[in-house]
Coordinates of C-alpha atoms in Angstrom, one line a residue:
Chain A
M1 CA 66.4 137.3 94.1
T2 CA 64.7 138.2 90.9
K3 CA 66.7 138.9 87.8
L4 CA 65.9 142.6 88.0
T5 CA 67.1 143.1 91.6
T6 CA 70.3 141.1 90.8
R7 CA 70.9 143.6 88.0
L8 CA 70.1 146.6 90.1
V9 CA 72.4 145.4 92.9
F10 CA 75.4 144.3 90.8
Y11 CA 75.4 146.5 87.7
P12 CA 77.0 149.5 89.5
A13 CA 79.8 147.2 90.6
I14 CA 80.4 145.8 87.1
V15 CA 80.4 149.3 85.6
L16 CA 82.7 150.8 88.3
V17 CA 85.2 147.9 88.4
Y18 CA 85.6 147.4 84.7
S19 CA 85.7 151.2 84.0
I20 CA 88.5 151.7 86.6
L21 CA 90.5 148.7 85.3
L22 CA 90.0 149.2 81.5
I23 CA 89.4 152.9 80.8
P24 CA 93.1 153.8 81.5
L25 CA 94.2 151.2 78.9
V26 CA 91.7 152.3 76.3
I27 CA 92.6 155.9 76.7
V28 CA 96.3 155.3 76.3
I29 CA 95.6 153.3 73.1
A30 CA 93.1 155.9 71.8
T31 CA 95.3 158.9 72.4
S32 CA 98.2 157.3 70.5
L33 CA 96.1 157.8 67.3
T34 CA 95.2 161.5 67.6
V35 CA 96.2 163.9 64.9
Q36 CA 96.8 166.7 67.5
S37 CA 100.1 167.3 69.2
A38 CA 98.7 166.7 72.6
P39 CA 97.5 163.3 73.8
T40 CA 93.7 163.8 73.2
L41 CA 91.0 161.5 72.1
P42 CA 91.1 161.2 68.3
T43 CA 87.8 163.0 67.7
D44 CA 88.9 164.6 64.4
G45 CA 90.6 161.7 62.6
V46 CA 93.2 159.1 63.3
T47 CA 96.8 158.7 62.3
L48 CA 99.7 156.4 62.9
D49 CA 102.2 159.2 62.6
W50 CA 103.1 158.9 66.3
Y51 CA 104.2 155.3 65.8
V52 CA 106.4 156.5 62.9
S53 CA 108.1 159.1 65.0
L54 CA 108.4 156.6 67.8
F55 CA 110.4 154.2 65.6
E56 CA 112.5 157.1 64.4
N57 CA 113.4 158.1 67.9
Q58 CA 116.8 156.4 68.6
R59 CA 116.6 157.0 72.4
L60 CA 113.3 155.1 72.6
I61 CA 114.6 152.3 70.4
D62 CA 117.7 152.0 72.6
A63 CA 115.5 151.9 75.8
M64 CA 113.4 149.2 74.2
V65 CA 116.5 147.1 73.6
V66 CA 117.8 147.7 77.1
S67 CA 114.5 146.7 78.6
T68 CA 114.2 143.6 76.6
I69 CA 117.8 142.5 77.5
V70 CA 117.2 143.3 81.2
A71 CA 113.8 141.5 81.3
S72 CA 115.1 138.4 79.5
A73 CA 118.1 138.1 81.8
T74 CA 115.8 138.7 84.9
A75 CA 113.5 136.0 83.7
V76 CA 116.4 133.5 83.4
V77 CA 117.9 134.4 86.8
A78 CA 114.6 134.6 88.7
G79 CA 113.3 131.5 87.0
I80 CA 116.3 129.4 88.0
V81 CA 116.7 130.7 91.5
G82 CA 112.9 130.7 92.1
T83 CA 112.6 127.1 90.9
I84 CA 115.5 125.9 93.0
T85 CA 114.1 127.5 96.0
A86 CA 110.6 126.1 95.4
F87 CA 112.1 122.6 95.1
G88 CA 114.0 123.1 98.3
F89 CA 110.9 124.1 100.2
V90 CA 108.7 121.3 98.9
R91 CA 111.3 118.6 99.1
S92 CA 112.6 119.1 102.6
E93 CA 111.4 119.0 106.2
V94 CA 112.9 121.7 108.4
R95 CA 111.6 123.5 111.5
M96 CA 110.0 126.9 110.9
K97 CA 109.4 126.2 107.3
E98 CA 106.5 128.6 107.2
T99 CA 108.5 131.4 108.7
L100 CA 111.3 130.8 106.1
A101 CA 108.7 130.9 103.3
T102 CA 107.5 134.2 104.6
I103 CA 111.1 135.5 104.5
M104 CA 111.2 134.5 100.8
L105 CA 108.3 136.9 100.3
L106 CA 110.0 139.9 101.9
P107 CA 110.8 141.6 98.6
L108 CA 107.0 141.9 98.1
M109 CA 106.5 143.5 101.5
I110 CA 109.3 146.1 101.5
S111 CA 108.7 149.1 99.3
P112 CA 110.6 148.9 96.0
V113 CA 112.0 152.4 96.7
I114 CA 113.8 151.0 99.7
S115 CA 115.0 147.9 97.7
G116 CA 116.3 150.3 95.1
V117 CA 118.2 152.5 97.6
A118 CA 119.5 149.4 99.5
F119 CA 120.7 147.8 96.3
L120 CA 122.5 150.9 95.0
R121 CA 124.4 151.3 98.3
F122 CA 125.2 147.6 98.5
G123 CA 126.3 147.6 94.8
S124 CA 128.7 150.4 95.5
L125 CA 130.2 148.5 98.5
L126 CA 130.7 145.2 96.6
P127 CA 132.2 145.3 93.1
I128 CA 128.9 144.7 91.3
P129 CA 129.2 146.7 88.1
R130 CA 126.7 149.5 87.5
G131 CA 124.3 149.1 84.6
Y132 CA 123.0 145.7 83.5
P133 CA 124.4 143.5 86.4
Q134 CA 122.9 145.7 89.2
I135 CA 119.6 146.2 87.4
V136 CA 119.2 142.5 86.6
L137 CA 120.1 141.4 90.1
A138 CA 117.7 143.9 91.6
H139 CA 114.8 142.9 89.2
S140 CA 115.4 139.2 89.8
I141 CA 115.1 139.7 93.6
L142 CA 111.8 141.7 93.1
A143 CA 110.4 138.9 90.8
L144 CA 111.7 136.0 92.9
P145 CA 108.6 135.7 95.3
F146 CA 106.3 135.4 92.3
V147 CA 108.3 132.6 90.6
F148 CA 108.7 130.9 94.0
L149 CA 105.0 131.0 94.7
I150 CA 104.0 129.8 91.2
V151 CA 106.5 126.9 91.0
R152 CA 105.8 125.8 94.6
S153 CA 102.1 125.6 94.1
R154 CA 102.7 123.4 91.0
L155 CA 105.2 121.2 92.9
L156 CA 102.8 120.5 95.7
T157 CA 100.7 118.4 93.3
F158 CA 103.8 116.7 91.8
D159 CA 103.6 112.9 92.1
E160 CA 107.0 111.9 93.4
R161 CA 106.4 108.3 92.5
L162 CA 107.0 109.3 88.8
E163 CA 110.6 110.0 89.8
D164 CA 110.8 106.7 91.7
A165 CA 109.5 104.9 88.6
S166 CA 112.2 106.5 86.5
V167 CA 114.9 105.4 89.1
I168 CA 113.5 101.9 89.2
M169 CA 113.7 101.7 85.4
G170 CA 117.4 102.3 85.7
A171 CA 117.7 106.0 85.0
N172 CA 120.3 107.9 87.1
R173 CA 119.4 111.0 89.0
L174 CA 120.5 113.4 86.3
E175 CA 118.5 111.6 83.7
T176 CA 115.5 111.5 86.0
T177 CA 115.8 115.3 86.6
F178 CA 116.0 116.1 82.9
N179 CA 113.6 113.5 81.5
V180 CA 111.0 113.4 84.2
T181 CA 111.1 116.2 86.7
I182 CA 111.8 119.2 84.5
P183 CA 109.3 118.4 81.7
I184 CA 106.6 118.1 84.4
I185 CA 107.3 121.4 86.1
A186 CA 108.3 123.3 82.8
P187 CA 104.9 124.9 82.4
A188 CA 105.0 126.4 85.9
M189 CA 108.6 127.5 85.4
I190 CA 107.8 129.2 82.1
A191 CA 104.8 130.9 83.6
G192 CA 107.0 132.1 86.4
M193 CA 109.6 133.3 84.0
L194 CA 107.1 135.2 81.9
I195 CA 105.8 137.0 85.0
A196 CA 109.4 137.8 85.9
F197 CA 109.8 139.2 82.4
V198 CA 106.7 141.4 82.7
I199 CA 107.6 142.6 86.2
S200 CA 111.1 143.6 85.0
F201 CA 109.9 145.3 81.9
G202 CA 107.5 147.5 83.8
E203 CA 109.5 148.2 87.0
F204 CA 110.2 151.8 87.7
T205 CA 110.5 152.6 91.4
A206 CA 113.7 150.6 92.3
T207 CA 115.1 150.9 88.7
Q208 CA 115.3 154.7 88.9
F209 CA 118.2 154.5 91.3
L210 CA 120.1 151.9 89.2
V211 CA 120.0 153.1 85.6
T212 CA 122.9 154.7 83.8
P213 CA 122.7 156.8 80.6
S214 CA 123.5 153.7 78.5
T215 CA 121.1 151.4 80.4
T216 CA 118.0 153.5 80.6
T217 CA 114.8 151.4 80.6
V218 CA 111.5 152.2 79.0
P219 CA 109.5 153.0 82.2
I220 CA 112.2 155.6 83.0
I221 CA 111.8 157.2 79.6
I222 CA 108.0 157.2 80.0
F223 CA 108.3 158.8 83.5
N224 CA 110.6 161.5 82.3
Q225 CA 108.4 162.3 79.3
I226 CA 105.3 162.5 81.5
Q227 CA 107.1 165.0 83.7
T228 CA 108.6 167.1 81.0
G229 CA 105.7 167.4 78.5
L230 CA 102.9 165.2 77.3
S231 CA 103.0 164.1 73.7
P232 CA 101.0 161.4 71.9
E233 CA 104.4 159.7 71.3
I234 CA 104.3 158.5 74.9
S235 CA 100.9 157.0 74.2
A236 CA 102.3 155.3 71.2
L237 CA 105.2 153.9 73.2
A238 CA 102.9 152.8 76.0
T239 CA 100.5 151.1 73.4
T240 CA 103.4 149.3 71.9
L241 CA 104.2 147.9 75.4
V242 CA 100.6 147.0 76.0
I243 CA 100.6 145.0 72.7
L244 CA 103.9 143.4 73.6
M245 CA 102.7 142.4 77.1
V246 CA 99.4 141.0 75.8
I247 CA 101.3 138.9 73.3
V248 CA 103.6 137.6 76.2
S249 CA 100.6 136.8 78.4
V250 CA 98.7 135.0 75.6
T251 CA 101.9 133.0 74.8
G252 CA 102.3 132.2 78.5
D253 CA 98.7 131.0 78.6
Q254 CA 99.2 128.7 75.7
I255 CA 102.4 127.2 77.2
G256 CA 101.4 127.3 80.8
G257 CA 97.9 126.0 80.3
Chain B
M1 CA 96.0 101.5 92.5
K2 CA 93.9 99.2 90.4
F3 CA 95.2 96.4 88.1
G4 CA 92.4 94.9 86.1
N5 CA 89.8 94.0 88.7
V6 CA 92.3 93.4 91.4
Q7 CA 92.8 96.0 94.1
L8 CA 96.5 96.3 94.8
P9 CA 97.8 97.8 98.0
E10 CA 99.0 101.4 97.7
L11 CA 102.8 101.4 97.3
P12 CA 104.7 103.7 99.6
S13 CA 106.7 106.4 97.9
L14 CA 110.2 105.0 97.4
G15 CA 111.9 108.0 99.1
L16 CA 115.0 105.9 99.7
F17 CA 115.9 106.4 96.1
R18 CA 116.1 110.1 96.7
D19 CA 118.7 111.7 98.8
R20 CA 116.6 113.8 101.3
S21 CA 119.5 116.2 102.0
T22 CA 119.2 117.6 98.5
G23 CA 116.1 119.5 99.4
K24 CA 117.8 121.3 102.2
I25 CA 120.7 122.3 100.0
L26 CA 118.3 123.7 97.4
M27 CA 116.5 125.6 100.1
A28 CA 119.8 127.0 101.4
I29 CA 120.7 128.2 97.9
G30 CA 117.5 130.1 97.6
L31 CA 117.6 131.6 101.1
G32 CA 121.3 132.4 100.6
W33 CA 120.7 134.2 97.3
L34 CA 117.9 136.3 99.0
T35 CA 120.2 137.0 102.0
I36 CA 123.1 138.2 99.9
F37 CA 121.2 140.3 97.4
F38 CA 118.3 141.5 99.6
I39 CA 118.6 141.1 103.3
I40 CA 122.2 142.2 103.6
P41 CA 121.6 145.3 101.4
V42 CA 118.7 146.2 103.7
F43 CA 121.0 145.8 106.7
V44 CA 123.7 147.9 105.0
L45 CA 121.0 150.6 104.9
L46 CA 120.3 150.1 108.6
F47 CA 124.0 150.5 109.3
E48 CA 124.1 153.7 107.2
S49 CA 121.2 155.2 109.1
L50 CA 123.2 155.3 112.3
N51 CA 125.5 158.2 112.8
F52 CA 129.0 157.0 113.6
G53 CA 130.6 160.4 113.2
S54 CA 130.5 163.1 115.8
G55 CA 127.3 163.6 117.8
S56 CA 124.5 161.3 118.6
L57 CA 124.3 157.8 117.1
F58 CA 120.7 158.4 116.4
E59 CA 121.0 161.8 115.0
N60 CA 119.4 160.8 111.7
Y61 CA 116.5 159.2 113.5
S62 CA 115.7 162.4 115.4
T63 CA 115.3 164.1 112.0
A64 CA 113.4 161.1 110.6
L65 CA 111.0 161.3 113.5
S66 CA 110.5 165.0 113.4
S67 CA 107.0 166.2 112.7
T68 CA 107.5 166.8 108.9
Y69 CA 108.3 163.1 108.4
T70 CA 105.9 161.6 110.9
R71 CA 103.1 163.6 109.2
T72 CA 104.2 162.0 105.9
L73 CA 104.2 158.5 107.6
G74 CA 100.7 159.1 108.9
R75 CA 99.5 160.3 105.5
T76 CA 101.0 157.2 103.9
L77 CA 99.3 154.8 106.3
A78 CA 96.0 156.7 106.0
Y79 CA 96.1 156.7 102.2
A80 CA 96.8 153.0 102.2
L81 CA 93.9 152.4 104.6
V82 CA 91.5 154.4 102.4
T83 CA 92.7 152.5 99.3
T84 CA 92.3 149.2 101.1
I85 CA 88.7 150.0 102.1
V86 CA 87.7 151.1 98.6
C87 CA 89.4 148.1 97.0
L88 CA 87.8 145.6 99.4
T89 CA 84.3 147.1 98.9
L90 CA 84.5 147.1 95.1
G91 CA 86.4 143.8 95.2
Y92 CA 83.9 141.9 97.3
W93 CA 80.9 143.4 95.4
I94 CA 82.2 142.2 92.0
S95 CA 83.7 138.9 93.3
Y96 CA 80.3 138.0 94.7
Y97 CA 78.7 138.6 91.3
I98 CA 81.3 136.7 89.3
A99 CA 81.4 133.8 91.8
F100 CA 77.6 133.3 92.2
K101 CA 75.7 135.2 89.4
A102 CA 77.8 135.6 86.3
K103 CA 77.4 133.5 83.2
R104 CA 80.7 134.3 81.6
Q105 CA 83.0 133.8 84.7
M106 CA 86.2 133.2 82.8
L107 CA 85.8 136.2 80.5
M108 CA 85.0 138.5 83.4
L109 CA 88.1 137.2 85.3
G110 CA 90.2 137.5 82.3
F111 CA 89.5 141.3 82.0
I112 CA 90.4 141.6 85.7
L113 CA 93.7 139.8 85.2
L114 CA 94.6 141.7 82.0
P115 CA 95.7 144.9 83.6
L116 CA 98.2 143.0 85.8
W117 CA 100.2 142.3 82.7
I118 CA 100.5 146.0 81.8
A119 CA 103.2 148.1 83.5
I120 CA 101.8 150.1 86.3
I121 CA 103.3 153.3 85.0
I122 CA 101.2 152.9 81.8
R123 CA 98.0 152.5 83.8
Y124 CA 98.7 155.6 85.9
F125 CA 99.5 157.4 82.7
G126 CA 96.0 156.4 81.4
V127 CA 94.4 157.6 84.6
S128 CA 96.0 161.0 84.3
L129 CA 95.1 161.3 80.6
F130 CA 91.5 160.6 81.6
F131 CA 91.3 163.5 84.1
L132 CA 93.6 165.9 82.1
P133 CA 92.1 169.3 81.3
T134 CA 92.0 168.1 77.6
G135 CA 90.7 164.7 78.6
P136 CA 87.4 163.0 78.2
V137 CA 86.1 163.9 81.7
Q138 CA 86.5 167.6 80.9
Q139 CA 84.9 167.1 77.5
L140 CA 82.0 165.2 78.9
F141 CA 81.2 167.1 82.1
G142 CA 82.8 170.5 81.4
T143 CA 84.8 170.1 84.6
D144 CA 87.5 167.7 85.7
F145 CA 86.3 167.6 89.3
G146 CA 89.8 168.5 90.4
V147 CA 90.8 164.8 90.6
L148 CA 94.2 165.1 89.0
F149 CA 97.1 166.2 91.3
S150 CA 95.0 165.8 94.4
T151 CA 94.5 163.2 97.2
T152 CA 91.5 161.9 95.2
G153 CA 93.8 161.4 92.2
V154 CA 96.2 159.3 94.3
I155 CA 93.4 157.1 95.7
V156 CA 91.8 156.6 92.3
G157 CA 95.2 155.6 90.8
L158 CA 96.0 153.2 93.7
T159 CA 92.6 151.7 93.4
A160 CA 93.0 151.2 89.7
A161 CA 96.4 149.6 90.2
L162 CA 95.6 147.4 93.1
L163 CA 92.0 146.3 92.5
P164 CA 93.0 143.0 90.8
F165 CA 95.0 142.0 93.9
A166 CA 91.9 142.6 96.0
I167 CA 89.6 140.7 93.7
L168 CA 91.6 137.5 93.2
P169 CA 91.9 136.2 96.8
I170 CA 88.3 137.2 97.6
F171 CA 87.0 135.5 94.4
N172 CA 89.0 132.3 95.3
S173 CA 87.6 132.2 98.8
L174 CA 84.0 132.7 97.6
Q175 CA 84.5 130.2 94.8
S176 CA 85.5 127.5 97.3
I177 CA 82.3 127.9 99.4
D178 CA 80.0 124.9 99.1
E179 CA 76.8 126.2 97.5
E180 CA 74.8 123.7 99.4
L181 CA 75.4 125.8 102.5
I182 CA 74.0 128.8 100.8
N183 CA 71.0 126.8 99.6
S184 CA 70.3 125.4 103.0
S185 CA 70.4 128.9 104.5
K186 CA 67.8 130.0 101.8
V187 CA 65.6 126.9 102.4
L188 CA 65.6 127.6 106.1
G189 CA 64.1 131.0 105.3
A190 CA 67.0 133.4 105.6
T191 CA 66.9 136.6 103.5
P192 CA 69.7 137.0 101.0
L193 CA 71.3 139.7 103.2
H194 CA 71.1 137.5 106.3
T195 CA 72.7 134.6 104.3
L196 CA 75.5 136.9 103.2
R197 CA 76.1 138.1 106.8
T198 CA 75.9 134.8 108.6
V199 CA 77.1 132.2 106.0
V200 CA 78.9 133.7 103.0
F201 CA 80.9 136.4 104.6
P202 CA 82.4 134.4 107.5
L203 CA 83.4 131.7 105.1
S204 CA 85.2 134.2 102.8
L205 CA 87.0 135.9 105.6
S206 CA 90.4 134.4 104.7
G207 CA 90.3 135.8 101.2
V208 CA 89.2 139.2 102.6
I209 CA 92.2 139.2 105.0
A210 CA 94.6 138.2 102.2
S211 CA 93.3 141.0 99.9
A212 CA 93.5 143.6 102.7
L213 CA 97.1 142.7 103.5
F214 CA 98.2 142.7 99.8
V215 CA 96.5 146.0 99.0
Y216 CA 97.6 147.7 102.2
I217 CA 101.3 146.8 101.8
L218 CA 101.5 147.6 98.1
A219 CA 99.6 150.9 98.5
A220 CA 101.7 152.1 101.4
G221 CA 104.9 151.5 99.4
S222 CA 103.7 153.2 96.3
F223 CA 106.0 155.8 94.7
L224 CA 104.4 156.4 91.3
A225 CA 100.8 157.2 92.3
P226 CA 101.7 160.2 94.4
A227 CA 104.4 161.2 91.9
L228 CA 102.2 161.1 88.9
L229 CA 98.7 161.7 90.2
G230 CA 99.1 163.6 93.5
G231 CA 99.7 167.2 94.4
P232 CA 102.7 168.6 96.2
G233 CA 101.0 167.9 99.5
D234 CA 100.3 164.2 98.7
F235 CA 103.8 162.9 98.9
M236 CA 104.1 159.5 100.6
M237 CA 107.0 157.8 102.3
A238 CA 108.5 156.4 99.1
N239 CA 108.6 159.8 97.5
V240 CA 110.2 161.4 100.6
I241 CA 112.8 158.7 100.7
E242 CA 113.6 159.1 97.1
Q243 CA 113.9 162.9 97.5
S244 CA 116.0 162.8 100.6
F245 CA 118.4 160.3 99.0
S246 CA 119.7 163.0 96.7
Y247 CA 120.9 165.2 99.6
S248 CA 121.4 162.9 102.6
I249 CA 121.8 159.2 102.2
P250 CA 121.9 158.6 106.0
L251 CA 118.6 160.4 106.4
A252 CA 117.1 158.4 103.5
A253 CA 118.3 155.3 105.2
A254 CA 116.8 156.3 108.6
L255 CA 113.5 157.1 106.9
S256 CA 113.5 153.7 105.2
V257 CA 114.1 152.0 108.6
V258 CA 111.3 153.9 110.3
F259 CA 108.9 153.2 107.5
T260 CA 109.8 149.5 107.2
G261 CA 109.6 149.3 111.0
A262 CA 106.2 150.8 111.1
L263 CA 104.9 148.5 108.4
L264 CA 106.5 145.4 110.0
I265 CA 104.8 146.2 113.3
L266 CA 101.5 146.4 111.5
I267 CA 102.2 143.1 109.7
G268 CA 103.3 141.6 113.0
I269 CA 100.0 142.5 114.6
F270 CA 98.3 141.1 111.6
N271 CA 100.3 137.9 111.7
H272 CA 99.1 137.4 115.2
Y273 CA 95.6 136.9 113.9
A274 CA 96.3 135.3 110.5
N275 CA 99.4 133.6 109.2
I276 CA 100.8 135.7 106.3
S277 CA 102.5 132.8 104.6
E278 CA 99.2 130.9 104.4
V279 CA 97.4 134.0 103.3
L280 CA 99.9 134.8 100.5
S281 CA 99.9 131.2 99.3
D282 CA 96.3 131.9 98.2
L283 CA 97.7 134.1 95.4

């Protein structure tokens, strides 16, 4: 194929794909800078006023704090449970292992709206307190398949003879776990935890059933504001999140390699 | 293992130092956690969908299977199918370019992965700002093409949200094709299109199936796309379940069971032809 035909064949795909992926993000960022009171493109000058009003809005600040607490707790819970599960799957031989692995992925396959309803009903039957405990548990279940998949794929390339070497050198199992095993899988575990953080921070569908007035998360606020009246302040809030998430992903890339 | 110039025999893994039952315990912890906080709650919902009061046990199901709701179910499965077709077409097209033609592969992939880090609600918000009467489409073309609050709006939104999930598995499968096979096909005189049809496409099929499965499941379960970008007639199952939850929990539960059942049947049929667990491990 000549260079020209390659271009003619593939340029439409490049334009279409990158437009549909990136224009929404660019528009959100651009409209946060408008001087008008509706979220429009800043064709007549830019201002950071909407960021100022954002950081003066106590409700939004509170939601940011709630989301950060929830996402951090989710990362820890999903990170630990996901890693334990991945270890279990790689280090044991049982019948129907593939089927059991598929079961671990069920939270991905069942609509989050059903997960949310189910969790709310279950939470009211068992004494799981509303607010943080319910939201964190629900989020960590939704993030679990991702942590499991990431850590498992890392463990598949793990050389178990390194642990044997440690044991031969006289370390006990606890020392081996903390000095050999965990440092080797730490990058995968951290990558999994960062993904759990990001999933939790952005989750809306299941969360809408579980929030309480004092534990309202950022996506809930954004949804309500989109429904009640558009203001560039939502764009400013969304842009702040975009920046936060890009920082998280770049950090993860540095650590996770 | 080499030691100086002497080839040493490969040592067996000293598994005897490791207690093999630990793996099973760890596995049980993970599966137990999932059972307690996910599978049991879903079964609680199943229990609540049955009517144990007066009247028929399946009363809620007769409502859930009435024409209003089966129409919503049909719409949900149809929207998911259209989204899947659009995503696979665009996904294959761009993946082929990145895998075989692009010079800056990593950069191009990076921009495809970037949106995955941004909350989906923000991306839908961006799509709606784009098509808003005060948005750039209106400013540029003088018309917004009626995209917002319509079926097209839902499909555009779902495509924007799910495209990365379509691209990644397809790209992976294309990337792992031995280029010598493609070269041989060319040398033997096949046209590029013929090579694509008889060599490249069959070898990338596992990635295509993984993409299709991912996109279909995620699209069908979407709540936000119809809520933010669709019109009143575009509600999908997730929206109807959310709505019914506020006035009848048993009905919401029955609808959840019907919807999940329908999807599981589809997945079951799919699993007959390709193993899901293998497909998903491509992620």
